[in-house]
């Protein structure tokens, strides 16, 4: 059996909510039904393992995707992480966070904890775009320089992996700008990447903007064409954790592709094969072999 992810929540809201929050964000769109931040980590872990592992996975990564995990004070966060790492079924951690909430002290202590555990840790930085205009539109309240600084601090630790989360199709961005963002991120020496198309979720500021302006969003065909352009540029040794979003139809406003998520990967693979393309076939440096 393979390796899964068990989502966990340290129980604090993203600090950007004080400044209005990202315009696309609604926690219900990415929170598993069983997960509650009011429960203790070990309760969450037990419930998550019962829900997600049996018959599918023998081991897992503790996946701290909710909100901004590293906004929790290090003296509170690190013991929680240590308790998860102590589980023999746990192979490591994935911590999702913002570039402006990665102090050097935390990274140094996290690096030491991971070293002692003999396991792995991926820091997944929510960036979305390297275009400052897009960061302003999304109300990210961090800068491009914040990202580059955080990425360097992660790399400086030596034993922490670096991942980045990007959104394709932000209003006002051209395909050339999306490609420039990808190229800039790849130049940072990342080990993991998460891509998806912009989705409008009900009851978010982006929903209100869409109602006023009828935003131009990716069709399924248009997004697949973008992936056919981007995937060859991504070195083959970078792990791609996501290529699209699959928000619940009850809260998804647009785009509604009317396809089952399980059909997307086979469809993309057929297109790649038909055009004799694969991840990394047009990348420079690192590993560009099949």
GROMACS .gro file of C-alpha atoms in nm:
model
  290
    1UNK     CA    1   0.000   0.000   0.000
    2UNK     CA    2   0.105   0.358  -0.060
    3UNK     CA    3   0.147   0.672   0.147
    4UNK     CA    4  -0.140   0.910   0.221
    5UNK     CA    5  -0.193   1.249   0.384
    6UNK     CA    6  -0.385   1.299   0.708
    7UNK     CA    7  -0.510   1.662   0.735
    8UNK     CA    8  -0.460   1.823   1.076
    9UNK     CA    9  -0.553   2.162   1.221
   10UNK     CA   10  -0.367   2.352   1.496
   11UNK     CA   11  -0.684   2.549   1.565
   12UNK     CA   12  -0.590   2.910   1.485
   13UNK     CA   13  -0.729   3.134   1.209
   14UNK     CA   14  -0.510   3.269   0.933
   15UNK     CA   15  -0.375   3.607   1.050
   16UNK     CA   16  -0.460   3.758   0.712
   17UNK     CA   17  -0.828   3.741   0.805
   18UNK     CA   18  -0.769   4.045   1.026
   19UNK     CA   19  -0.692   4.234   0.703
   20UNK     CA   20  -0.994   4.099   0.517
   21UNK     CA   21  -0.845   3.765   0.410
   22UNK     CA   22  -0.763   3.639   0.061
   23UNK     CA   23  -1.057   3.713  -0.166
   24UNK     CA   24  -1.089   3.353  -0.287
   25UNK     CA   25  -1.065   3.182   0.050
   26UNK     CA   26  -1.340   2.998   0.235
   27UNK     CA   27  -1.221   2.730   0.478
   28UNK     CA   28  -1.519   2.505   0.401
   29UNK     CA   29  -1.378   2.455   0.051
   30UNK     CA   30  -1.071   2.268   0.181
   31UNK     CA   31  -1.170   2.129   0.522
   32UNK     CA   32  -1.246   1.754   0.548
   33UNK     CA   33  -1.579   1.676   0.711
   34UNK     CA   34  -1.423   1.493   1.004
   35UNK     CA   35  -1.179   1.771   1.093
   36UNK     CA   36  -1.234   2.021   1.373
   37UNK     CA   37  -0.966   2.256   1.502
   38UNK     CA   38  -1.129   2.248   1.844
   39UNK     CA   39  -1.023   1.885   1.885
   40UNK     CA   40  -0.677   1.796   2.009
   41UNK     CA   41  -0.417   1.693   1.752
   42UNK     CA   42  -0.410   1.330   1.867
   43UNK     CA   43  -0.792   1.309   1.846
   44UNK     CA   44  -0.776   1.454   1.495
   45UNK     CA   45  -0.498   1.214   1.403
   46UNK     CA   46  -0.686   0.907   1.530
   47UNK     CA   47  -1.002   1.009   1.347
   48UNK     CA   48  -0.815   1.096   1.029
   49UNK     CA   49  -0.631   0.765   1.022
   50UNK     CA   50  -0.960   0.580   1.070
   51UNK     CA   51  -1.121   0.776   0.786
   52UNK     CA   52  -0.838   0.782   0.533
   53UNK     CA   53  -0.588   0.501   0.580
   54UNK     CA   54  -0.768   0.162   0.601
   55UNK     CA   55  -0.744  -0.036   0.280
   56UNK     CA   56  -0.558   0.244   0.103
   57UNK     CA   57  -0.242   0.352   0.283
   58UNK     CA   58  -0.005   0.194   0.532
   59UNK     CA   59   0.180   0.518   0.615
   60UNK     CA   60   0.107   0.888   0.598
   61UNK     CA   61   0.234   1.245   0.616
   62UNK     CA   62   0.082   1.472   0.877
   63UNK     CA   63  -0.075   1.741   0.657
   64UNK     CA   64  -0.115   2.076   0.830
   65UNK     CA   65  -0.304   2.244   0.545
   66UNK     CA   66  -0.561   2.445   0.742
   67UNK     CA   67  -0.516   2.820   0.774
   68UNK     CA   68  -0.156   2.934   0.850
   69UNK     CA   69   0.003   2.669   1.068
   70UNK     CA   70   0.326   2.854   1.147
   71UNK     CA   71   0.138   3.153   1.286
   72UNK     CA   72   0.110   2.950   1.607
   73UNK     CA   73   0.384   3.035   1.857
   74UNK     CA   74   0.680   2.795   1.823
   75UNK     CA   75   0.655   2.684   2.188
   76UNK     CA   76   0.301   2.564   2.116
   77UNK     CA   77   0.347   2.441   1.761
   78UNK     CA   78   0.663   2.231   1.794
   79UNK     CA   79   0.528   1.993   2.063
   80UNK     CA   80   0.225   1.926   1.841
   81UNK     CA   81   0.450   1.845   1.547
   82UNK     CA   82   0.669   1.624   1.766
   83UNK     CA   83   0.367   1.423   1.880
   84UNK     CA   84   0.273   1.347   1.519
   85UNK     CA   85   0.630   1.261   1.419
   86UNK     CA   86   0.644   1.013   1.707
   87UNK     CA   87   0.379   0.793   1.542
   88UNK     CA   88   0.556   0.500   1.366
   89UNK     CA   89   0.310   0.524   1.073
   90UNK     CA   90   0.406   0.888   1.013
   91UNK     CA   91   0.680   0.942   0.756
   92UNK     CA   92   0.695   1.318   0.798
   93UNK     CA   93   0.512   1.651   0.791
   94UNK     CA   94   0.370   1.888   0.532
   95UNK     CA   95   0.318   2.239   0.668
   96UNK     CA   96   0.120   2.488   0.460
   97UNK     CA   97   0.183   2.850   0.547
   98UNK     CA   98   0.234   3.205   0.426
   99UNK     CA   99   0.576   3.346   0.327
  100UNK     CA  100   0.546   3.618   0.592
  101UNK     CA  101   0.499   3.372   0.880
  102UNK     CA  102   0.825   3.178   0.873
  103UNK     CA  103   1.060   3.332   1.130
  104UNK     CA  104   1.418   3.204   1.134
  105UNK     CA  105   1.387   3.087   1.496
  106UNK     CA  106   1.096   2.859   1.407
  107UNK     CA  107   1.275   2.716   1.103
  108UNK     CA  108   1.589   2.642   1.304
  109UNK     CA  109   1.393   2.465   1.578
  110UNK     CA  110   1.181   2.279   1.323
  111UNK     CA  111   1.495   2.169   1.138
  112UNK     CA  112   1.640   2.030   1.460
  113UNK     CA  113   1.316   1.847   1.542
  114UNK     CA  114   1.299   1.691   1.196
  115UNK     CA  115   1.664   1.588   1.216
  116UNK     CA  116   1.608   1.412   1.548
  117UNK     CA  117   1.301   1.231   1.414
  118UNK     CA  118   1.485   1.100   1.107
  119UNK     CA  119   1.177   1.187   0.902
  120UNK     CA  120   1.088   1.446   0.639
  121UNK     CA  121   0.927   1.790   0.637
  122UNK     CA  122   0.793   1.992   0.345
  123UNK     CA  123   0.720   2.363   0.387
  124UNK     CA  124   0.446   2.450   0.137
  125UNK     CA  125   0.440   2.826   0.079
  126UNK     CA  126   0.117   2.980  -0.043
  127UNK     CA  127   0.236   3.226  -0.305
  128UNK     CA  128  -0.029   3.215  -0.582
  129UNK     CA  129   0.161   3.450  -0.814
  130UNK     CA  130   0.487   3.640  -0.861
  131UNK     CA  131   0.292   3.934  -1.004
  132UNK     CA  132   0.259   4.209  -0.742
  133UNK     CA  133  -0.063   4.331  -0.904
  134UNK     CA  134  -0.214   3.988  -0.850
  135UNK     CA  135  -0.107   3.974  -0.486
  136UNK     CA  136  -0.281   4.309  -0.433
  137UNK     CA  137  -0.597   4.194  -0.612
  138UNK     CA  138  -0.610   3.875  -0.406
  139UNK     CA  139  -0.550   4.074  -0.084
  140UNK     CA  140  -0.258   3.850   0.005
  141UNK     CA  141  -0.089   4.124   0.211
  142UNK     CA  142   0.259   3.992   0.149
  143UNK     CA  143   0.505   4.082  -0.124
  144UNK     CA  144   0.700   3.889  -0.384
  145UNK     CA  145   1.015   3.970  -0.185
  146UNK     CA  146   0.856   3.811   0.124
  147UNK     CA  147   0.834   3.488  -0.073
  148UNK     CA  148   1.194   3.494  -0.199
  149UNK     CA  149   1.318   3.571   0.152
  150UNK     CA  150   1.118   3.286   0.306
  151UNK     CA  151   1.230   3.043   0.035
  152UNK     CA  152   1.594   3.125   0.107
  153UNK     CA  153   1.547   3.076   0.482
  154UNK     CA  154   1.391   2.733   0.421
  155UNK     CA  155   1.676   2.630   0.193
  156UNK     CA  156   1.932   2.754   0.444
  157UNK     CA  157   1.821   2.485   0.692
  158UNK     CA  158   1.945   2.208   0.465
  159UNK     CA  159   1.696   1.937   0.568
  160UNK     CA  160   1.360   2.109   0.501
  161UNK     CA  161   1.200   2.069   0.161
  162UNK     CA  162   1.041   2.364  -0.017
  163UNK     CA  163   0.708   2.358  -0.198
  164UNK     CA  164   0.498   2.632  -0.357
  165UNK     CA  165   0.127   2.673  -0.422
  166UNK     CA  166   0.027   2.870  -0.734
  167UNK     CA  167  -0.312   2.972  -0.874
  168UNK     CA  168  -0.351   2.993  -1.251
  169UNK     CA  169  -0.602   3.228  -1.412
  170UNK     CA  170  -0.596   3.519  -1.168
  171UNK     CA  171  -0.792   3.806  -1.329
  172UNK     CA  172  -0.566   4.035  -1.529
  173UNK     CA  173  -0.285   3.783  -1.572
  174UNK     CA  174  -0.172   3.674  -1.917
  175UNK     CA  175  -0.050   3.324  -1.995
  176UNK     CA  176   0.299   3.473  -2.035
  177UNK     CA  177   0.277   3.612  -1.680
  178UNK     CA  178   0.164   3.274  -1.546
  179UNK     CA  179   0.459   3.112  -1.718
  180UNK     CA  180   0.692   3.380  -1.576
  181UNK     CA  181   0.563   3.304  -1.225
  182UNK     CA  182   0.630   2.935  -1.277
  183UNK     CA  183   0.980   3.003  -1.410
  184UNK     CA  184   1.062   3.229  -1.115
  185UNK     CA  185   0.946   2.969  -0.866
  186UNK     CA  186   1.138   2.688  -1.035
  187UNK     CA  187   1.454   2.897  -1.011
  188UNK     CA  188   1.421   2.887  -0.630
  189UNK     CA  189   1.515   2.520  -0.617
  190UNK     CA  190   1.180   2.386  -0.502
  191UNK     CA  191   1.109   2.017  -0.446
  192UNK     CA  192   0.728   2.027  -0.470
  193UNK     CA  193   0.462   2.221  -0.656
  194UNK     CA  194   0.087   2.262  -0.629
  195UNK     CA  195  -0.102   2.420  -0.919
  196UNK     CA  196  -0.470   2.477  -0.971
  197UNK     CA  197  -0.706   2.698  -1.164
  198UNK     CA  198  -0.887   2.987  -0.996
  199UNK     CA  199  -1.226   2.883  -0.860
  200UNK     CA  200  -1.501   3.114  -0.741
  201UNK     CA  201  -1.639   2.988  -0.411
  202UNK     CA  202  -1.977   3.108  -0.283
  203UNK     CA  203  -1.984   3.381  -0.019
  204UNK     CA  204  -1.631   3.505  -0.075
  205UNK     CA  205  -1.518   3.851  -0.190
  206UNK     CA  206  -1.418   3.687  -0.519
  207UNK     CA  207  -1.779   3.573  -0.559
  208UNK     CA  208  -1.895   3.934  -0.520
  209UNK     CA  209  -1.634   4.049  -0.773
  210UNK     CA  210  -1.749   3.780  -1.017
  211UNK     CA  211  -2.110   3.890  -0.985
  212UNK     CA  212  -2.008   4.249  -1.067
  213UNK     CA  213  -1.759   4.180  -1.346
  214UNK     CA  214  -1.834   3.829  -1.481
  215UNK     CA  215  -1.471   3.727  -1.458
  216UNK     CA  216  -1.308   3.535  -1.740
  217UNK     CA  217  -1.225   3.192  -1.595
  218UNK     CA  218  -1.060   2.886  -1.742
  219UNK     CA  219  -1.271   2.644  -1.937
  220UNK     CA  220  -1.165   2.282  -1.896
  221UNK     CA  221  -1.018   2.280  -2.246
  222UNK     CA  222  -0.836   2.607  -2.186
  223UNK     CA  223  -0.686   2.489  -1.860
  224UNK     CA  224  -0.570   2.159  -2.009
  225UNK     CA  225  -0.398   2.355  -2.284
  226UNK     CA  226  -0.221   2.564  -2.021
  227UNK     CA  227  -0.102   2.249  -1.844
  228UNK     CA  228   0.027   2.113  -2.173
  229UNK     CA  229   0.234   2.430  -2.199
  230UNK     CA  230   0.357   2.434  -1.836
  231UNK     CA  231   0.421   2.069  -1.750
  232UNK     CA  232   0.711   2.030  -1.999
  233UNK     CA  233   0.886   2.322  -1.822
  234UNK     CA  234   0.874   2.159  -1.476
  235UNK     CA  235   1.179   1.941  -1.405
  236UNK     CA  236   1.087   1.575  -1.365
  237UNK     CA  237   1.232   1.555  -1.014
  238UNK     CA  238   0.980   1.807  -0.877
  239UNK     CA  239   0.683   1.636  -0.714
  240UNK     CA  240   0.353   1.783  -0.833
  241UNK     CA  241   0.098   1.754  -0.554
  242UNK     CA  242  -0.197   1.906  -0.738
  243UNK     CA  243  -0.297   2.021  -1.087
  244UNK     CA  244  -0.659   2.133  -1.033
  245UNK     CA  245  -0.913   2.213  -0.766
  246UNK     CA  246  -1.220   2.004  -0.700
  247UNK     CA  247  -1.432   2.212  -0.464
  248UNK     CA  248  -1.766   2.070  -0.354
  249UNK     CA  249  -2.042   2.156  -0.606
  250UNK     CA  250  -2.259   2.295  -0.326
  251UNK     CA  251  -2.021   2.589  -0.280
  252UNK     CA  252  -1.856   2.610  -0.624
  253UNK     CA  253  -1.988   2.902  -0.830
  254UNK     CA  254  -1.755   2.890  -1.131
  255UNK     CA  255  -1.611   2.746  -1.342
  256UNK     CA  256  -1.835   2.440  -1.336
  257UNK     CA  257  -1.679   2.192  -1.576
  258UNK     CA  258  -1.939   1.919  -1.528
  259UNK     CA  259  -1.682   1.640  -1.524
  260UNK     CA  260  -1.587   1.388  -1.259
  261UNK     CA  261  -1.250   1.472  -1.097
  262UNK     CA  262  -1.142   1.113  -1.157
  263UNK     CA  263  -1.156   1.168  -1.534
  264UNK     CA  264  -0.922   1.467  -1.540
  265UNK     CA  265  -0.591   1.287  -1.496
  266UNK     CA  266  -0.655   1.022  -1.765
  267UNK     CA  267  -0.770   1.295  -2.004
  268UNK     CA  268  -0.454   1.499  -1.946
  269UNK     CA  269  -0.235   1.190  -1.983
  270UNK     CA  270  -0.394   1.110  -2.319
  271UNK     CA  271  -0.328   1.464  -2.442
  272UNK     CA  272   0.033   1.451  -2.326
  273UNK     CA  273   0.087   1.118  -2.499
  274UNK     CA  274  -0.077   1.238  -2.819
  275UNK     CA  275   0.159   1.537  -2.836
  276UNK     CA  276   0.463   1.340  -2.718
  277UNK     CA  277   0.502   1.560  -2.412
  278UNK     CA  278   0.590   1.479  -2.052
  279UNK     CA  279   0.689   1.661  -1.735
  280UNK     CA  280   1.032   1.816  -1.778
  281UNK     CA  281   1.078   1.747  -2.147
  282UNK     CA  282   1.146   2.117  -2.214
  283UNK     CA  283   1.307   2.209  -1.882
  284UNK     CA  284   1.665   2.328  -1.851
  285UNK     CA  285   1.891   2.185  -1.585
  286UNK     CA  286   1.806   1.941  -1.306
  287UNK     CA  287   1.639   1.626  -1.434
  288UNK     CA  288   1.463   1.661  -1.769
  289UNK     CA  289   1.456   1.291  -1.858
  290UNK     CA  290   1.142   1.082  -1.870
   0.00000   0.00000   0.00000
